[in-house]
């Protein structure tokens, strides 16, 4: 049973426009959420995170929104750049337990 | 700069061979993890360890074992490699005292079992 779901396997966006990546979760005990970015043949790198006590966290071009009542979070990238093309993983955690990852969304930013 | 290193970037082995994948971190992290990544399946947790000589099964431990004799090193062992273990293997580490819950990943080992 998937606790973290990324229902869009892929997304294509034009350069300069907004990219919105979505993630849903089922476990209400999750208290921290993270986004990782992965290029081919490299390990994932941490991008941005949000605590369950917040509904928004912003870091430069990246903003994560959390809607606890809907058990939904989203990552906004504005403006999108070709270098943002990668696989994005949503992850969630409760306490000092391993992160639970979604299956990932492949973002392609077209110049 | 924090670093997680994995012994090989690419590895080719034959069915039935015993395979060792090594992971070393230089951040004095307590927690270490092994994942495999497959297309359409995301990152799946194989084993993890919260301390030296401790290990916990993840979601897909079958066919694998691990060893953590030193804090900085976490080894993944495929006792008898099979073709369905062809995958990208990723090691990660974290600390409860660091930036909350963030896991640092190594570059991965692409294992092909023929």
Tab-separated table of C-alpha atoms in Angstrom:
chain	number	residue	atom	x	y	z
A	1	UNK	CA	0.000	0.000	0.000
A	2	UNK	CA	1.575	3.220	-1.187
A	3	UNK	CA	1.700	5.823	1.546
A	4	UNK	CA	3.158	8.514	-0.717
A	5	UNK	CA	1.807	8.851	-4.227
A	6	UNK	CA	2.995	10.861	-7.178
A	7	UNK	CA	0.318	10.204	-9.743
A	8	UNK	CA	1.978	11.925	-12.676
A	9	UNK	CA	4.935	9.904	-13.989
A	10	UNK	CA	5.987	12.758	-16.241
A	11	UNK	CA	5.449	16.444	-16.881
A	12	UNK	CA	6.572	18.727	-19.712
A	13	UNK	CA	6.772	22.481	-19.266
A	14	UNK	CA	8.065	25.310	-21.399
A	15	UNK	CA	11.077	27.228	-20.198
A	16	UNK	CA	10.063	30.261	-18.154
A	17	UNK	CA	6.665	28.873	-17.197
A	18	UNK	CA	5.605	27.384	-13.868
A	19	UNK	CA	6.129	23.699	-13.096
A	20	UNK	CA	3.770	22.168	-10.546
A	21	UNK	CA	4.551	18.717	-9.203
A	22	UNK	CA	1.990	17.033	-6.981
A	23	UNK	CA	2.172	14.501	-4.182
A	24	UNK	CA	-0.509	12.853	-2.045
A	25	UNK	CA	-0.051	10.904	1.158
A	26	UNK	CA	-2.250	8.642	3.237
A	27	UNK	CA	-0.510	8.449	6.615
A	28	UNK	CA	-1.703	11.254	8.895
A	29	UNK	CA	1.260	10.602	11.213
A	30	UNK	CA	3.711	12.072	8.713
A	31	UNK	CA	5.089	15.284	10.182
A	32	UNK	CA	7.738	16.311	7.688
A	33	UNK	CA	7.848	16.332	3.920
A	34	UNK	CA	10.769	16.653	1.548
A	35	UNK	CA	11.410	16.975	-2.162
A	36	UNK	CA	14.457	15.434	-3.798
A	37	UNK	CA	15.764	15.965	-7.306
A	38	UNK	CA	17.587	13.275	-9.228
A	39	UNK	CA	19.609	13.489	-12.417
A	40	UNK	CA	20.438	10.307	-14.365
A	41	UNK	CA	23.411	8.358	-12.996
A	42	UNK	CA	23.521	10.501	-9.847
A	43	UNK	CA	22.111	10.122	-6.352
A	44	UNK	CA	19.084	12.193	-5.310
A	45	UNK	CA	19.822	15.591	-3.813
A	46	UNK	CA	17.710	17.389	-1.265
A	47	UNK	CA	15.734	20.295	-2.682
A	48	UNK	CA	13.275	21.685	-0.159
A	49	UNK	CA	11.239	20.550	2.827
A	50	UNK	CA	8.262	21.560	4.923
A	51	UNK	CA	7.109	20.780	8.423
A	52	UNK	CA	3.517	19.733	9.000
A	53	UNK	CA	2.998	22.837	11.149
A	54	UNK	CA	3.484	25.054	8.100
A	55	UNK	CA	1.556	25.399	4.883
A	56	UNK	CA	4.223	27.002	2.721
A	57	UNK	CA	7.996	27.095	2.433
A	58	UNK	CA	9.893	29.052	-0.166
A	59	UNK	CA	13.500	28.858	-1.335
A	60	UNK	CA	14.336	30.927	-4.369
A	61	UNK	CA	12.484	29.579	-7.384
A	62	UNK	CA	11.121	26.640	-5.395
A	63	UNK	CA	8.026	26.720	-3.195
A	64	UNK	CA	6.376	23.810	-1.458
A	65	UNK	CA	2.743	24.010	-0.392
A	66	UNK	CA	1.154	21.670	2.136
A	67	UNK	CA	-2.578	21.076	2.501
A	68	UNK	CA	-2.925	18.826	5.538
A	69	UNK	CA	-6.674	18.445	5.338
A	70	UNK	CA	-6.352	17.124	1.790
A	71	UNK	CA	-3.127	15.244	2.573
A	72	UNK	CA	-1.590	16.900	-0.449
A	73	UNK	CA	1.587	18.781	-1.177
A	74	UNK	CA	2.913	20.410	-4.270
A	75	UNK	CA	6.215	21.767	-5.507
A	76	UNK	CA	6.162	24.910	-7.624
A	77	UNK	CA	9.142	25.900	-9.733
A	78	UNK	CA	9.020	29.433	-11.121
A	79	UNK	CA	10.410	30.162	-13.634
A	80	UNK	CA	11.284	26.714	-14.930
A	81	UNK	CA	14.714	26.301	-16.508
A	82	UNK	CA	16.142	23.540	-18.721
A	83	UNK	CA	18.501	22.561	-15.883
A	84	UNK	CA	15.446	21.692	-13.796
A	85	UNK	CA	14.812	18.695	-16.034
A	86	UNK	CA	15.159	15.722	-13.682
A	87	UNK	CA	13.133	13.209	-11.716
A	88	UNK	CA	11.546	14.704	-8.601
A	89	UNK	CA	10.756	12.523	-5.614
A	90	UNK	CA	8.377	13.463	-2.862
A	91	UNK	CA	9.161	11.946	0.554
A	92	UNK	CA	7.488	11.927	3.945
A	93	UNK	CA	8.551	10.924	7.428
A	94	UNK	CA	7.282	10.517	10.961
A	95	UNK	CA	9.867	10.784	13.720
A	96	UNK	CA	13.292	9.178	13.274
A	97	UNK	CA	12.095	6.603	10.776
A	98	UNK	CA	13.208	6.088	7.161
A	99	UNK	CA	11.820	8.441	4.570
A	100	UNK	CA	8.928	7.063	2.544
A	101	UNK	CA	9.341	8.021	-1.099
A	102	UNK	CA	6.883	8.396	-3.921
A	103	UNK	CA	7.621	6.861	-7.313
A	104	UNK	CA	8.825	10.123	-8.797
A	105	UNK	CA	7.799	12.526	-11.536
A	106	UNK	CA	10.044	13.138	-14.518
A	107	UNK	CA	10.064	16.845	-15.349
A	108	UNK	CA	11.134	17.974	-18.799
A	109	UNK	CA	11.645	21.695	-19.301
A	110	UNK	CA	11.597	22.512	-22.977
A	111	UNK	CA	13.611	25.469	-24.238
B	1	UNK	CA	31.267	19.295	2.190
B	2	UNK	CA	29.285	16.223	3.199
B	3	UNK	CA	30.026	13.071	1.318
B	4	UNK	CA	28.599	9.612	0.781
B	5	UNK	CA	30.699	7.411	-1.468
B	6	UNK	CA	29.901	4.069	-3.037
B	7	UNK	CA	32.573	1.599	-4.043
B	8	UNK	CA	31.601	1.263	-7.696
B	9	UNK	CA	29.578	3.325	-10.168
B	10	UNK	CA	29.013	0.373	-12.501
B	11	UNK	CA	29.203	-3.336	-11.771
B	12	UNK	CA	28.519	-6.406	-13.905
B	13	UNK	CA	28.136	-9.776	-12.209
B	14	UNK	CA	26.952	-13.231	-13.157
B	15	UNK	CA	23.949	-15.058	-11.771
B	16	UNK	CA	24.825	-16.875	-8.548
B	17	UNK	CA	27.794	-14.685	-7.661
B	18	UNK	CA	28.097	-13.104	-4.233
B	19	UNK	CA	28.122	-9.335	-4.592
B	20	UNK	CA	29.308	-6.723	-2.111
B	21	UNK	CA	28.285	-3.078	-2.417
B	22	UNK	CA	30.137	-0.760	-0.086
B	23	UNK	CA	29.049	2.629	1.194
B	24	UNK	CA	31.095	5.055	3.268
B	25	UNK	CA	30.006	8.377	4.766
B	26	UNK	CA	32.257	11.007	6.300
B	27	UNK	CA	29.604	12.911	8.258
B	28	UNK	CA	29.611	10.794	11.437
B	29	UNK	CA	25.958	9.977	10.768
B	30	UNK	CA	24.198	7.431	12.900
B	31	UNK	CA	21.672	6.333	10.291
B	32	UNK	CA	22.472	4.600	7.020
B	33	UNK	CA	20.173	3.220	4.342
B	34	UNK	CA	20.229	1.092	1.204
B	35	UNK	CA	17.663	1.650	-1.568
B	36	UNK	CA	17.178	0.364	-5.042
B	37	UNK	CA	15.722	2.481	-7.805
B	38	UNK	CA	13.846	0.937	-10.711
B	39	UNK	CA	11.882	2.704	-13.470
B	40	UNK	CA	8.281	3.248	-12.439
B	41	UNK	CA	8.890	1.924	-8.927
B	42	UNK	CA	10.752	4.835	-7.370
B	43	UNK	CA	13.079	4.352	-4.404
B	44	UNK	CA	12.478	1.204	-2.413
B	45	UNK	CA	14.112	0.670	0.967
B	46	UNK	CA	16.069	-2.566	1.302
B	47	UNK	CA	17.730	-2.293	4.737
B	48	UNK	CA	18.678	0.423	7.168
B	49	UNK	CA	20.776	0.806	10.277
B	50	UNK	CA	20.535	3.227	13.181
B	51	UNK	CA	23.823	2.255	14.811
B	52	UNK	CA	26.862	0.042	14.491
B	53	UNK	CA	25.971	-3.656	14.372
B	54	UNK	CA	22.274	-2.792	14.168
B	55	UNK	CA	20.129	-3.476	11.125
B	56	UNK	CA	16.465	-3.282	10.253
B	57	UNK	CA	14.606	-4.721	7.286
B	58	UNK	CA	13.085	-2.285	4.869
B	59	UNK	CA	10.328	-2.947	2.365
B	60	UNK	CA	12.194	-5.398	0.097
B	61	UNK	CA	14.911	-7.235	2.080
B	62	UNK	CA	14.540	-10.606	0.352
B	63	UNK	CA	17.740	-11.725	-1.336
B	64	UNK	CA	19.859	-9.149	0.484
B	65	UNK	CA	21.780	-8.852	3.714
B	66	UNK	CA	23.773	-6.003	5.263
B	67	UNK	CA	26.730	-5.435	7.538
B	68	UNK	CA	27.588	-2.416	9.701
B	69	UNK	CA	30.792	-3.069	11.616
B	70	UNK	CA	31.899	0.572	11.693
B	71	UNK	CA	29.809	3.709	12.006
B	72	UNK	CA	30.941	5.140	8.674
B	73	UNK	CA	30.514	1.995	6.576
B	74	UNK	CA	27.377	0.119	5.520
B	75	UNK	CA	27.659	-2.842	3.182
B	76	UNK	CA	24.929	-4.436	1.099
B	77	UNK	CA	25.407	-8.097	0.225
B	78	UNK	CA	23.679	-10.069	-2.487
B	79	UNK	CA	24.284	-13.649	-1.352
B	80	UNK	CA	23.498	-15.171	-4.755
B	81	UNK	CA	22.869	-12.557	-7.401
B	82	UNK	CA	19.880	-13.000	-9.693
B	83	UNK	CA	18.848	-11.152	-12.845
B	84	UNK	CA	15.933	-9.487	-11.055
B	85	UNK	CA	18.469	-7.728	-8.848
B	86	UNK	CA	19.715	-5.719	-11.804
B	87	UNK	CA	19.074	-2.183	-10.626
B	88	UNK	CA	20.494	1.134	-9.448
B	89	UNK	CA	21.520	0.848	-5.798
B	90	UNK	CA	21.632	3.976	-3.665
B	91	UNK	CA	23.129	4.412	-0.245
B	92	UNK	CA	22.129	7.259	2.067
B	93	UNK	CA	22.933	8.524	5.529
B	94	UNK	CA	21.322	10.872	8.017
B	95	UNK	CA	21.528	11.995	11.592
B	96	UNK	CA	18.715	12.710	14.021
B	97	UNK	CA	20.614	15.791	15.116
B	98	UNK	CA	21.162	17.316	11.701
B	99	UNK	CA	18.868	19.254	9.386
B	100	UNK	CA	15.730	17.458	10.232
B	101	UNK	CA	15.324	14.131	8.508
B	102	UNK	CA	17.403	15.016	5.494
B	103	UNK	CA	19.110	12.037	3.948
B	104	UNK	CA	22.316	12.454	1.965
B	105	UNK	CA	22.719	10.098	-0.957
B	106	UNK	CA	25.714	8.589	-2.654
B	107	UNK	CA	26.081	8.623	-6.462
B	108	UNK	CA	24.652	5.129	-6.854
B	109	UNK	CA	25.904	1.807	-8.217
B	110	UNK	CA	24.388	0.542	-11.438
B	111	UNK	CA	24.458	-3.259	-11.027
B	112	UNK	CA	23.827	-5.577	-13.957
B	113	UNK	CA	23.408	-9.286	-13.273
B	114	UNK	CA	23.808	-11.464	-16.365
